[in-house]
mmCIF file of C-alpha atoms in Angstrom:
data_model
loop_
_atom_site.group_PDB
_atom_site.id
_atom_site.type_symbol
_atom_site.label_atom_id
_atom_site.label_comp_id
_atom_site.label_asym_id
_atom_site.label_seq_id
_atom_site.Cartn_x
_atom_site.Cartn_y
_atom_site.Cartn_z
ATOM 1 C CA MET A 242 0.000 0.000 0.000
ATOM 2 C CA LYS A 243 1.168 3.502 -0.759
ATOM 3 C CA LYS A 244 2.345 5.724 2.029
ATOM 4 C CA SER A 245 -0.661 8.011 1.574
ATOM 5 C CA GLY A 246 -3.004 5.040 1.857
ATOM 6 C CA MET A 247 -1.221 3.915 4.993
ATOM 7 C CA SER A 248 -1.741 7.358 6.525
ATOM 8 C CA TYR A 249 -5.531 7.193 6.109
ATOM 9 C CA LEU A 250 -5.551 3.620 7.398
ATOM 10 C CA SER A 251 -3.389 4.581 10.374
ATOM 11 C CA VAL A 252 -5.830 7.313 11.329
ATOM 12 C CA MET A 253 -8.779 4.912 11.255
ATOM 13 C CA LEU A 254 -6.939 2.207 13.213
ATOM 14 C CA ALA A 255 -5.932 4.725 15.848
ATOM 15 C CA MET A 256 -9.368 6.312 16.221
ATOM 16 C CA CYS A 257 -11.179 2.953 16.268
ATOM 17 C CA GLY A 258 -8.776 1.775 18.951
ATOM 18 C CA LEU A 259 -9.312 4.867 21.100
ATOM 19 C CA VAL A 260 -13.110 4.631 20.865
ATOM 20 C CA GLY A 261 -12.900 0.932 21.682
ATOM 21 C CA LEU A 262 -10.690 1.669 24.697
ATOM 22 C CA SER A 263 -12.554 4.671 26.116
ATOM 23 C CA ILE A 264 -16.154 3.574 25.520
ATOM 24 C CA GLY A 265 -16.205 -0.083 24.563
ATOM 25 C CA VAL A 266 -13.861 -1.355 27.275
ATOM 26 C CA CYS A 267 -13.823 1.377 29.928
ATOM 27 C CA MET A 268 -17.605 1.925 29.915
ATOM 28 C CA GLY A 269 -18.999 -1.137 28.189
ATOM 29 C CA THR A 270 -17.542 -3.762 30.526
ATOM 30 C CA ALA A 271 -18.011 -1.838 33.782
ATOM 31 C CA GLY A 272 -21.228 -3.604 34.777
ATOM 32 C CA LEU A 273 -19.541 -7.015 34.729
ATOM 33 C CA PHE A 274 -17.751 -6.183 37.982
ATOM 34 C CA TYR A 275 -20.492 -4.660 40.135
ATOM 35 C CA SER A 276 -22.041 -7.705 41.783
ATOM 36 C CA HIS A 277 -18.625 -9.266 42.479
ATOM 37 C CA ILE A 278 -17.270 -6.083 44.079
ATOM 38 C CA ALA A 279 -20.453 -5.624 46.114
ATOM 39 C CA SER A 280 -20.267 -9.182 47.435
ATOM 40 C CA ASP A 281 -16.563 -9.004 48.265
ATOM 41 C CA LEU A 282 -16.703 -5.595 49.976
ATOM 42 C CA ASN A 283 -20.115 -6.287 51.564
ATOM 43 C CA ILE A 284 -21.797 -3.200 50.089
ATOM 44 C CA SER A 285 -24.861 -2.660 47.902
ATOM 45 C CA SER A 286 -24.725 -3.062 44.127
ATOM 46 C CA GLY A 287 -26.230 0.416 43.832
ATOM 47 C CA SER A 288 -23.258 1.903 45.672
ATOM 48 C CA VAL A 289 -20.862 0.169 43.302
ATOM 49 C CA SER A 290 -22.829 1.071 40.153
ATOM 50 C CA LEU A 291 -22.469 4.751 41.083
ATOM 51 C CA MET A 292 -18.936 4.345 39.731
ATOM 52 C CA TYR A 293 -20.427 4.256 36.217
ATOM 53 C CA THR A 294 -22.334 7.497 36.726
ATOM 54 C CA ILE A 295 -19.230 9.213 38.102
ATOM 55 C CA THR A 296 -17.121 7.977 35.198
ATOM 56 C CA THR A 297 -19.748 9.086 32.667
ATOM 57 C CA PHE A 298 -20.038 12.634 34.004
ATOM 58 C CA ALA A 299 -16.263 13.027 34.363
ATOM 59 C CA SER A 300 -15.912 11.854 30.762
ATOM 60 C CA ALA A 301 -18.543 14.321 29.577
ATOM 61 C CA PHE A 302 -16.809 17.257 31.254
ATOM 62 C CA SER A 303 -13.318 16.359 30.044
ATOM 63 C CA GLY A 304 -14.657 15.984 26.489
ATOM 64 C CA LEU A 305 -15.462 19.699 26.557
ATOM 65 C CA LEU A 306 -11.757 20.441 26.962
ATOM 66 C CA VAL A 307 -10.567 18.402 23.984
ATOM 67 C CA PRO A 308 -11.165 21.092 21.295
ATOM 68 C CA VAL A 309 -9.392 23.664 23.465
ATOM 69 C CA ILE A 310 -6.347 21.407 23.792
ATOM 70 C CA LEU A 311 -6.372 20.517 20.092
ATOM 71 C CA LYS A 312 -6.201 24.142 18.965
ATOM 72 C CA ASN A 313 -2.521 23.276 18.909
ATOM 73 C CA PRO A 314 -2.305 20.235 16.569
ATOM 74 C CA LYS A 315 0.982 19.212 18.205
ATOM 75 C CA MET A 316 -0.970 18.397 21.373
ATOM 76 C CA LEU A 317 -2.670 15.389 19.754
ATOM 77 C CA LYS A 318 -0.095 12.819 20.844
ATOM 78 C CA PRO A 319 0.336 14.246 24.380
ATOM 79 C CA LEU A 320 -3.458 14.210 24.729
ATOM 80 C CA ILE A 321 -3.575 10.573 23.646
ATOM 81 C CA PHE A 322 -0.748 9.564 26.016
ATOM 82 C CA THR A 323 -2.412 11.350 28.936
ATOM 83 C CA GLY A 324 -5.822 9.840 28.246
ATOM 84 C CA VAL A 325 -4.411 6.336 27.883
ATOM 85 C CA ALA A 326 -2.408 6.730 31.108
ATOM 86 C CA LEU A 327 -5.494 7.842 33.052
ATOM 87 C CA CYS A 328 -7.735 5.102 31.643
ATOM 88 C CA THR A 329 -5.314 2.220 31.987
ATOM 89 C CA GLY A 330 -3.693 3.466 35.205
ATOM 90 C CA GLY A 331 -7.092 4.064 36.792
ATOM 91 C CA THR A 332 -8.312 0.627 35.800
ATOM 92 C CA PHE A 333 -5.227 -1.000 37.311
ATOM 93 C CA LEU A 334 -5.674 1.030 40.518
ATOM 94 C CA LEU A 335 -9.222 -0.313 40.835
ATOM 95 C CA SER A 336 -7.701 -3.761 41.239
ATOM 96 C CA LEU A 337 -5.910 -2.496 44.363
ATOM 97 C CA ALA A 338 -8.741 -0.408 45.862
ATOM 98 C CA GLY A 339 -10.024 -1.524 49.244
ATOM 99 C CA ASN A 340 -13.138 0.627 49.636
ATOM 100 C CA VAL A 341 -15.835 2.144 47.458
ATOM 101 C CA TRP A 342 -14.853 5.765 48.195
ATOM 102 C CA LEU A 343 -11.424 5.206 46.732
ATOM 103 C CA MET A 344 -13.119 3.601 43.730
ATOM 104 C CA TYR A 345 -15.215 6.740 43.260
ATOM 105 C CA LEU A 346 -12.051 8.862 43.203
ATOM 106 C CA ILE A 347 -10.387 6.524 40.726
ATOM 107 C CA SER A 348 -13.567 6.590 38.586
ATOM 108 C CA ILE A 349 -13.115 10.345 38.192
ATOM 109 C CA LEU A 350 -9.621 9.777 36.811
ATOM 110 C CA ARG A 351 -10.859 7.053 34.460
ATOM 111 C CA GLY A 352 -13.675 9.295 33.293
ATOM 112 C CA ILE A 353 -11.322 12.187 32.541
ATOM 113 C CA GLY A 354 -9.132 9.832 30.518
ATOM 114 C CA SER A 355 -12.122 8.369 28.705
ATOM 115 C CA GLY A 356 -13.402 11.818 27.739
ATOM 116 C CA MET A 357 -9.995 12.731 26.299
ATOM 117 C CA LEU A 358 -10.008 9.722 23.981
ATOM 118 C CA SER A 359 -13.609 9.156 22.984
ATOM 119 C CA PHE A 360 -16.058 10.544 20.444
ATOM 120 C CA VAL A 361 -15.005 14.199 20.471
ATOM 121 C CA LEU A 362 -11.385 13.388 19.647
ATOM 122 C CA ALA A 363 -12.153 10.574 17.214
ATOM 123 C CA THR A 364 -14.778 12.427 15.175
ATOM 124 C CA THR A 365 -12.726 15.620 15.057
ATOM 125 C CA VAL A 366 -9.701 13.809 13.634
ATOM 126 C CA ILE A 367 -11.808 11.751 11.206
ATOM 127 C CA ASN A 368 -13.569 14.896 9.968
ATOM 128 C CA ASN A 369 -10.183 16.460 9.265
ATOM 129 C CA TRP A 370 -8.978 13.434 7.318
ATOM 130 C CA PHE A 371 -12.131 12.272 5.485
ATOM 131 C CA TYR A 372 -14.384 14.566 3.461
ATOM 132 C CA ALA A 373 -15.720 11.754 1.272
ATOM 133 C CA ARG A 374 -17.119 8.633 2.966
ATOM 134 C CA ASN A 375 -17.170 10.635 6.172
ATOM 135 C CA GLY A 376 -20.397 9.091 7.438
ATOM 136 C CA LEU A 377 -19.053 5.588 6.915
ATOM 137 C CA MET A 378 -15.732 6.316 8.615
ATOM 138 C CA VAL A 379 -17.413 7.918 11.623
ATOM 139 C CA SER A 380 -19.782 4.940 11.843
ATOM 140 C CA ILE A 381 -16.939 2.433 11.748
ATOM 141 C CA ALA A 382 -15.209 4.229 14.608
ATOM 142 C CA MET A 383 -18.471 4.502 16.568
ATOM 143 C CA ALA A 384 -19.087 0.780 16.102
ATOM 144 C CA PHE A 385 -16.007 0.109 18.209
ATOM 145 C CA SER A 386 -17.876 1.563 21.179
ATOM 146 C CA GLY A 387 -20.022 -1.579 21.176
ATOM 147 C CA LEU A 388 -17.668 -4.173 19.730
ATOM 148 C CA PRO A 389 -15.676 -4.948 22.921
ATOM 149 C CA GLY A 390 -18.866 -5.497 24.892
ATOM 150 C CA VAL A 391 -20.039 -8.125 22.415
ATOM 151 C CA LEU A 392 -16.679 -9.848 21.915
ATOM 152 C CA LEU A 393 -15.140 -9.589 25.385
ATOM 153 C CA SER A 394 -17.993 -9.772 27.906
ATOM 154 C CA ASN A 395 -17.948 -13.551 28.215
ATOM 155 C CA ILE A 396 -14.143 -13.669 28.344
ATOM 156 C CA ILE A 397 -13.921 -11.000 31.058
ATOM 157 C CA THR A 398 -16.745 -12.662 33.017
ATOM 158 C CA ASN A 399 -14.890 -15.988 32.944
ATOM 159 C CA VAL A 400 -11.687 -14.275 34.101
ATOM 160 C CA ILE A 401 -13.560 -12.693 37.022
ATOM 161 C CA LEU A 402 -15.179 -15.997 37.984
ATOM 162 C CA SER A 403 -11.927 -17.945 37.807
ATOM 163 C CA ARG A 404 -9.409 -15.391 39.127
ATOM 164 C CA GLY A 405 -11.501 -12.800 40.972
ATOM 165 C CA TRP A 406 -12.576 -9.235 40.153
ATOM 166 C CA ARG A 407 -9.206 -7.729 41.102
ATOM 167 C CA PHE A 408 -7.357 -9.775 38.510
ATOM 168 C CA GLY A 409 -10.259 -9.000 36.171
ATOM 169 C CA TYR A 410 -9.301 -5.327 36.295
ATOM 170 C CA VAL A 411 -5.676 -6.236 35.557
ATOM 171 C CA PHE A 412 -6.865 -8.210 32.528
ATOM 172 C CA VAL A 413 -9.012 -5.272 31.357
ATOM 173 C CA THR A 414 -5.974 -2.980 31.729
ATOM 174 C CA ILE A 415 -4.044 -5.215 29.322
ATOM 175 C CA VAL A 416 -6.970 -5.202 26.868
ATOM 176 C CA MET A 417 -7.041 -1.397 27.015
ATOM 177 C CA LEU A 418 -3.345 -1.206 26.173
ATOM 178 C CA VAL A 419 -3.937 -3.423 23.130
ATOM 179 C CA PHE A 420 -6.649 -1.051 21.893
ATOM 180 C CA ALA A 421 -4.379 1.943 22.556
ATOM 181 C CA ALA A 422 -1.414 0.513 20.625
ATOM 182 C CA PRO A 423 -2.289 1.904 17.138
ATOM 183 C CA ALA A 424 -2.756 5.461 18.439
ATOM 184 C CA ILE A 425 0.465 5.261 20.460
ATOM 185 C CA PHE A 426 2.787 3.671 17.922
ATOM 186 C CA LEU A 427 1.436 4.847 14.552
ATOM 187 C CA PRO A 428 2.454 8.333 13.304
ATOM 188 C CA VAL A 429 -1.051 9.823 13.520
ATOM 189 C CA LYS A 430 -1.413 13.561 12.916
ATOM 190 C CA MET A 431 -4.273 15.948 13.627
ATOM 191 C CA ARG A 432 -4.618 17.016 9.992
ATOM 192 C CA PRO A 433 -3.492 15.407 6.711
ATOM 193 C CA GLU A 434 -1.801 18.668 5.699
ATOM 194 C CA GLU A 435 0.809 17.976 8.393
ATOM 195 C CA THR A 436 1.922 14.965 6.345
ATOM 196 C CA GLY A 437 1.699 16.674 2.970
ATOM 197 C CA LEU A 438 -1.653 15.083 2.101
ATOM 198 C CA GLN A 439 -5.154 16.366 1.399
ATOM 199 C CA PRO A 440 -8.275 15.057 3.140
ATOM 200 C CA TYR A 441 -9.642 11.914 1.526
ATOM 201 C CA GLY A 442 -12.075 12.889 -1.236
ATOM 202 C CA TYR A 443 -11.154 16.571 -1.078
ATOM 203 C CA GLU A 444 -11.619 17.303 -4.795
ATOM 204 C CA ASP A 445 -14.785 15.218 -5.132
ATOM 205 C CA TYR A 446 -16.235 16.836 -2.027
ATOM 206 C CA LEU A 447 -15.608 20.349 -3.365
ATOM 207 C CA LYS A 448 -17.206 19.412 -6.689
ATOM 208 C CA TYR A 449 -20.237 17.874 -4.985
ATOM 209 C CA ARG A 450 -20.840 20.904 -2.783
ATOM 210 C CA GLU A 451 -20.460 23.294 -5.697
ATOM 211 C CA GLU A 452 -22.874 21.288 -7.870
ATOM 212 C CA ASN A 453 -25.431 21.392 -5.070
ATOM 213 C CA LYS A 454 -24.852 25.126 -4.599
ATOM 214 C CA GLU A 455 -23.685 24.665 -1.013
ATOM 215 C CA LYS A 456 -21.106 26.864 0.589
ATOM 216 C CA VAL A 457 -17.773 25.240 1.303
ATOM 217 C CA VAL A 458 -15.963 26.624 4.308
ATOM 218 C CA PHE A 459 -13.074 24.669 5.786
ATOM 219 C CA GLN A 460 -11.544 27.306 8.027
ATOM 220 C CA ALA A 461 -12.800 28.178 11.490
ATOM 221 C CA SER A 462 -15.639 30.665 11.619
ATOM 222 C CA HIS A 463 -14.807 34.029 13.166
ATOM 223 C CA THR A 464 -18.320 34.580 14.473
ATOM 224 C CA GLY A 465 -18.902 31.028 15.668
ATOM 225 C CA PRO A 466 -22.201 29.164 16.039
ATOM 226 C CA ASP A 467 -25.276 30.580 17.715
ATOM 227 C CA PHE A 468 -25.878 28.348 20.737
ATOM 228 C CA LEU A 469 -29.397 29.751 21.150
ATOM 229 C CA SER A 470 -30.397 29.126 17.542
ATOM 230 C CA ILE A 471 -33.337 26.908 16.587
ATOM 231 C CA GLU A 472 -30.843 24.498 15.015
ATOM 232 C CA MET A 473 -28.861 24.172 18.224
ATOM 233 C CA ILE A 474 -31.927 23.741 20.402
ATOM 234 C CA SER A 475 -33.326 21.135 17.994
ATOM 235 C CA LEU A 476 -30.063 19.203 17.955
ATOM 236 C CA VAL A 477 -29.750 19.248 21.754
ATOM 237 C CA LEU A 478 -33.341 18.049 22.219
ATOM 238 C CA PHE A 479 -32.807 15.315 19.614
ATOM 239 C CA THR A 480 -29.699 14.218 21.516
ATOM 240 C CA VAL A 481 -31.465 14.192 24.882
ATOM 241 C CA PHE A 482 -34.376 12.095 23.596
ATOM 242 C CA VAL A 483 -32.366 9.422 21.767
ATOM 243 C CA CYS A 484 -29.751 9.127 24.535
ATOM 244 C CA ILE A 485 -32.348 8.691 27.277
ATOM 245 C CA MET A 486 -33.950 5.856 25.338
ATOM 246 C CA ALA A 487 -30.564 4.278 24.657
ATOM 247 C CA GLY A 488 -30.408 3.766 28.430
ATOM 248 C CA MET A 489 -33.179 1.180 28.085
ATOM 249 C CA LEU A 490 -30.522 -1.372 27.116
ATOM 250 C CA GLN A 491 -29.573 -1.623 30.788
ATOM 251 C CA HIS A 492 -33.181 -2.496 31.666
ATOM 252 C CA LEU A 493 -33.967 -5.159 29.049
ATOM 253 C CA PRO A 494 -33.018 -8.061 31.375
ATOM 254 C CA SER A 495 -35.250 -6.596 34.103
ATOM 255 C CA PHE A 496 -38.061 -6.107 31.563
ATOM 256 C CA ALA A 497 -37.890 -9.806 30.666
ATOM 257 C CA LEU A 498 -38.015 -10.791 34.340
ATOM 258 C CA SER A 499 -40.973 -8.458 34.955
ATOM 259 C CA LEU A 500 -42.933 -10.455 32.350
ATOM 260 C CA GLY A 501 -42.083 -13.755 34.000
ATOM 261 C CA PHE A 502 -39.363 -14.856 31.582
ATOM 262 C CA THR A 503 -36.088 -16.401 32.713
ATOM 263 C CA ALA A 504 -32.849 -14.514 33.163
ATOM 264 C CA ALA A 505 -31.527 -16.341 30.084
ATOM 265 C CA ILE A 506 -34.168 -14.673 27.882
ATOM 266 C CA GLY A 507 -33.184 -11.303 29.315
ATOM 267 C CA ALA A 508 -29.540 -12.036 28.544
ATOM 268 C CA TYR A 509 -30.408 -12.949 24.944
ATOM 269 C CA MET A 510 -32.366 -9.703 24.606
ATOM 270 C CA SER A 511 -29.445 -7.689 25.944
ATOM 271 C CA SER A 512 -27.012 -9.468 23.604
ATOM 272 C CA ALA A 513 -29.292 -8.866 20.617
ATOM 273 C CA ALA A 514 -29.478 -5.137 21.379
ATOM 274 C CA SER A 515 -25.700 -4.987 21.859
ATOM 275 C CA THR A 516 -25.192 -6.671 18.489
ATOM 276 C CA ALA A 517 -27.505 -4.131 16.874
ATOM 277 C CA ASN A 518 -25.389 -1.435 18.504
ATOM 278 C CA ILE A 519 -22.627 -2.409 16.073
ATOM 279 C CA VAL A 520 -24.751 -3.354 13.064
ATOM 280 C CA SER A 521 -26.868 -0.199 13.167
ATOM 281 C CA LYS A 522 -23.849 2.116 13.262
ATOM 282 C CA LEU A 523 -22.243 0.421 10.273
ATOM 283 C CA MET A 524 -25.577 0.487 8.430
ATOM 284 C CA TYR A 525 -25.971 4.174 9.275
ATOM 285 C CA GLY A 526 -22.586 4.955 7.758
ATOM 286 C CA VAL A 527 -23.379 3.115 4.525
ATOM 287 C CA LEU A 528 -26.860 4.604 4.153
ATOM 288 C CA THR A 529 -25.938 8.182 5.044
ATOM 289 C CA ASP A 530 -23.476 8.242 2.142
ATOM 290 C CA LYS A 531 -26.225 6.939 -0.176
ATOM 291 C CA ILE A 532 -29.562 8.442 0.900
ATOM 292 C CA GLY A 533 -28.414 11.258 3.183
ATOM 293 C CA VAL A 534 -28.113 12.004 6.867
ATOM 294 C CA TYR A 535 -31.698 13.021 7.536
ATOM 295 C CA LYS A 536 -33.417 10.059 5.870
ATOM 296 C CA THR A 537 -31.067 7.612 7.596
ATOM 297 C CA THR A 538 -31.662 9.194 10.991
ATOM 298 C CA ILE A 539 -35.447 9.044 10.532
ATOM 299 C CA LEU A 540 -35.214 5.422 9.366
ATOM 300 C CA CYS A 541 -33.356 4.394 12.546
ATOM 301 C CA ALA A 542 -35.948 6.178 14.698
ATOM 302 C CA CYS A 543 -38.777 4.400 12.831
ATOM 303 C CA ILE A 544 -37.090 1.026 13.368
ATOM 304 C CA ASN A 545 -36.912 1.794 17.083
ATOM 305 C CA ILE A 546 -40.620 2.671 17.125
ATOM 306 C CA VAL A 547 -41.452 -0.688 15.523
ATOM 307 C CA ALA A 548 -39.296 -2.379 18.167
ATOM 308 C CA VAL A 549 -41.095 -0.619 21.027
ATOM 309 C CA VAL A 550 -44.507 -1.595 19.640
ATOM 310 C CA LEU A 551 -43.365 -5.230 19.459
ATOM 311 C CA LEU A 552 -41.996 -5.164 23.001
ATOM 312 C CA ILE A 553 -45.297 -3.801 24.294
ATOM 313 C CA THR A 554 -47.639 -6.091 22.376
ATOM 314 C CA VAL A 555 -45.887 -9.394 21.576
ATOM 315 C CA HIS A 556 -44.471 -11.372 24.474
ATOM 316 C CA THR A 557 -42.944 -14.499 22.998
ATOM 317 C CA PRO A 558 -39.219 -15.213 23.515
ATOM 318 C CA VAL A 559 -38.214 -15.219 19.839
ATOM 319 C CA LEU A 560 -40.033 -12.003 18.967
ATOM 320 C CA MET A 561 -38.800 -10.288 22.123
ATOM 321 C CA VAL A 562 -35.204 -11.046 21.151
ATOM 322 C CA LEU A 563 -35.910 -9.811 17.612
ATOM 323 C CA ALA A 564 -37.548 -6.665 18.990
ATOM 324 C CA SER A 565 -34.529 -6.076 21.222
ATOM 325 C CA PHE A 566 -32.282 -6.276 18.168
ATOM 326 C CA LEU A 567 -34.436 -3.700 16.385
ATOM 327 C CA TYR A 568 -34.455 -1.552 19.519
ATOM 328 C CA GLY A 569 -30.671 -1.452 19.339
ATOM 329 C CA PHE A 570 -30.916 0.685 16.189
ATOM 330 C CA THR A 571 -31.431 3.653 18.487
ATOM 331 C CA PHE A 572 -27.689 3.459 19.199
ATOM 332 C CA ALA A 573 -26.963 4.668 15.670
ATOM 333 C CA ASN A 574 -28.875 7.843 16.465
ATOM 334 C CA SER A 575 -27.457 8.215 19.983
ATOM 335 C CA SER A 576 -23.882 8.217 18.702
ATOM 336 C CA THR A 577 -23.211 8.425 14.961
ATOM 337 C CA ALA A 578 -26.181 10.630 14.082
ATOM 338 C CA MET A 579 -25.217 13.132 16.768
ATOM 339 C CA SER A 580 -21.839 13.613 15.121
ATOM 340 C CA VAL A 581 -22.964 13.612 11.499
ATOM 341 C CA LEU A 582 -25.974 15.877 12.138
ATOM 342 C CA THR A 583 -23.709 18.337 13.950
ATOM 343 C CA ARG A 584 -21.330 18.426 10.997
ATOM 344 C CA GLU A 585 -24.188 18.687 8.500
ATOM 345 C CA THR A 586 -25.966 21.450 10.427
ATOM 346 C CA PHE A 587 -23.086 23.643 11.567
ATOM 347 C CA GLY A 588 -20.360 22.702 9.084
ATOM 348 C CA MET A 589 -16.825 21.577 9.674
ATOM 349 C CA GLN A 590 -15.840 25.126 10.543
ATOM 350 C CA ASN A 591 -17.892 25.005 13.755
ATOM 351 C CA TYR A 592 -17.823 21.278 14.504
ATOM 352 C CA THR A 593 -15.236 21.428 17.270
ATOM 353 C CA LYS A 594 -17.226 24.192 18.972
ATOM 354 C CA VAL A 595 -20.636 22.526 18.798
ATOM 355 C CA TYR A 596 -20.031 18.782 19.043
ATOM 356 C CA PRO A 597 -18.442 18.785 22.535
ATOM 357 C CA VAL A 598 -21.632 20.432 23.836
ATOM 358 C CA ILE A 599 -23.786 17.872 22.016
ATOM 359 C CA SER A 600 -21.598 15.040 23.303
ATOM 360 C CA PHE A 601 -21.900 16.369 26.857
ATOM 361 C CA ALA A 602 -25.688 16.564 26.533
ATOM 362 C CA GLY A 603 -25.732 12.999 25.231
ATOM 363 C CA SER A 604 -23.546 11.558 27.991
ATOM 364 C CA ALA A 605 -25.459 13.356 30.730
ATOM 365 C CA SER A 606 -28.822 12.311 29.264
ATOM 366 C CA ASN A 607 -27.775 8.683 28.972
ATOM 367 C CA ALA A 608 -26.546 8.560 32.564
ATOM 368 C CA PHE A 609 -29.716 10.304 33.753
ATOM 369 C CA GLY A 610 -31.887 8.142 31.512
ATOM 370 C CA VAL A 611 -30.770 4.850 33.036
ATOM 371 C CA THR A 612 -31.805 6.130 36.483
ATOM 372 C CA LEU A 613 -35.004 7.775 35.205
ATOM 373 C CA LEU A 614 -36.221 4.612 33.498
ATOM 374 C CA GLY A 615 -35.559 2.605 36.649
ATOM 375 C CA MET A 616 -37.438 5.128 38.788
ATOM 376 C CA MET A 617 -40.405 5.038 36.404
ATOM 377 C CA TYR A 618 -40.546 1.268 36.733
ATOM 378 C CA ASP A 619 -40.325 1.457 40.518
ATOM 379 C CA ALA A 620 -43.167 3.989 40.611
ATOM 380 C CA SER A 621 -45.517 2.162 38.229
ATOM 381 C CA GLY A 622 -44.455 -1.471 38.645
ATOM 382 C CA SER A 623 -44.336 -1.833 34.877
ATOM 383 C CA TYR A 624 -42.225 -0.808 31.888
ATOM 384 C CA PHE A 625 -45.361 0.061 29.881
ATOM 385 C CA VAL A 626 -45.200 3.767 30.783
ATOM 386 C CA THR A 627 -41.484 3.770 29.971
ATOM 387 C CA PHE A 628 -42.084 2.397 26.488
ATOM 388 C CA ILE A 629 -44.921 4.844 25.833
ATOM 389 C CA MET A 630 -42.511 7.634 26.758
ATOM 390 C CA GLY A 631 -40.057 6.061 24.343
ATOM 391 C CA LEU A 632 -42.581 6.205 21.497
ATOM 392 C CA ILE A 633 -43.207 9.883 22.211
ATOM 393 C CA MET A 634 -39.477 10.674 22.373
ATOM 394 C CA GLN A 635 -38.709 8.868 19.118
ATOM 395 C CA ALA A 636 -41.600 10.658 17.401
ATOM 396 C CA CYS A 637 -40.194 13.956 18.681
ATOM 397 C CA ALA A 638 -36.741 12.943 17.414
ATOM 398 C CA ILE A 639 -38.206 12.451 13.927
ATOM 399 C CA LEU A 640 -39.920 15.849 14.035
ATOM 400 C CA LEU A 641 -36.700 17.515 15.206
ATOM 401 C CA THR A 642 -34.758 15.870 12.371
ATOM 402 C CA LEU A 643 -37.326 17.125 9.857
ATOM 403 C CA ASN A 644 -37.014 20.585 11.368
ATOM 404 C CA LEU A 645 -33.221 20.498 10.964
ATOM 405 C CA LEU A 646 -33.696 19.490 7.321
ATOM 406 C CA ARG A 647 -36.211 22.297 6.772
ATOM 407 C CA ARG A 648 -33.904 24.872 8.337
ATOM 408 C CA LYS A 649 -30.983 23.666 6.229
ATOM 409 C CA LYS A 650 -33.002 24.013 3.016
ATOM 410 C CA GLN A 651 -34.082 27.495 4.055
ATOM 411 C CA ALA A 652 -30.453 28.494 4.697
ATOM 412 C CA GLU A 653 -29.333 27.119 1.340
ATOM 413 C CA ALA A 654 -32.062 29.064 -0.418
ATOM 414 C CA LEU A 655 -30.690 32.350 0.900
ATOM 415 C CA PRO A 656 -28.345 34.287 -1.436
ATOM 416 C CA ALA A 657 -24.625 33.742 -0.692
#
């Protein structure tokens, strides 16, 4: 392969690895440890699971700092080294922790590291390197947020059962280092211009935008985005709705039990949704390059609505597992769509200013959503109200997407 081809490939390997480390491993495997820690330290599972909430919020806040740090492109590698050190070092320290309060403190460090390495960094770098096939490349990277959970959950669980949860954290530390290796050892740069290259598809992208009479602005805007604009409010609300409903994944096993099914059925439902987490993101990337961002986003929301209707009305094991798989398509909207819609709405010139705010709203909503959905079940004794709320939120997400499309067409119709 030519050197230029290797550069694009290196960027994708590095960003996929960082997303896999920061979200897929750091966040996605966290729940495997809770019951074992609670039993060993003689504390409640709820006290232990608070680690996840702490990590999530710390990650959301540190993600806001990434664009500030990356104003100097030379800070990319130091940022990666620092984030990897915090994630892996924090995970190893958890294996030595003797009480839950120390674990909370360590969770803050892990969260800061995770936020440095996750979606804000990955999508910013990918946007710089890929103008053509951007949706697909972002989707591939996003898919790595779910891949470790599907591939490694059983392995990590077996390690915990055979060697204990402390050694389990040591094992996870090693896995994290494997995911970090491409970003650490490959010569990844912030922008292709630093290596004498142009973004992938640069000429074709310019031609496409000109043919469609769209403005092409690649430099940072001097005025910046309007954070009180209808577009911004619509995008934030869209993010809040889809990210709250993505939290339902954590409750699918409990939903199965509430209907009288076995824990095995709940596990199959959870696995099906986790598999769709990967499939839907890859599908989103392929479709958004073919039929557009808005149609693909609406399609994923419609698939989720079908899934919710099935979960409410049809209670047979096979169809519930199928419905759970379809429900998992909401993950495409709660990750990939957030990034691509931000880029489509505000342009590359404002992406690094807007997306960290959107990412923060998404992380906070997801963490809040998991608790909210559980509280709704506790109050009503059923997940029926939760699913009805889900239907309303997905319908609102569709309307908000249509509004973003309408506003974009209105803006394009204005004279340059």
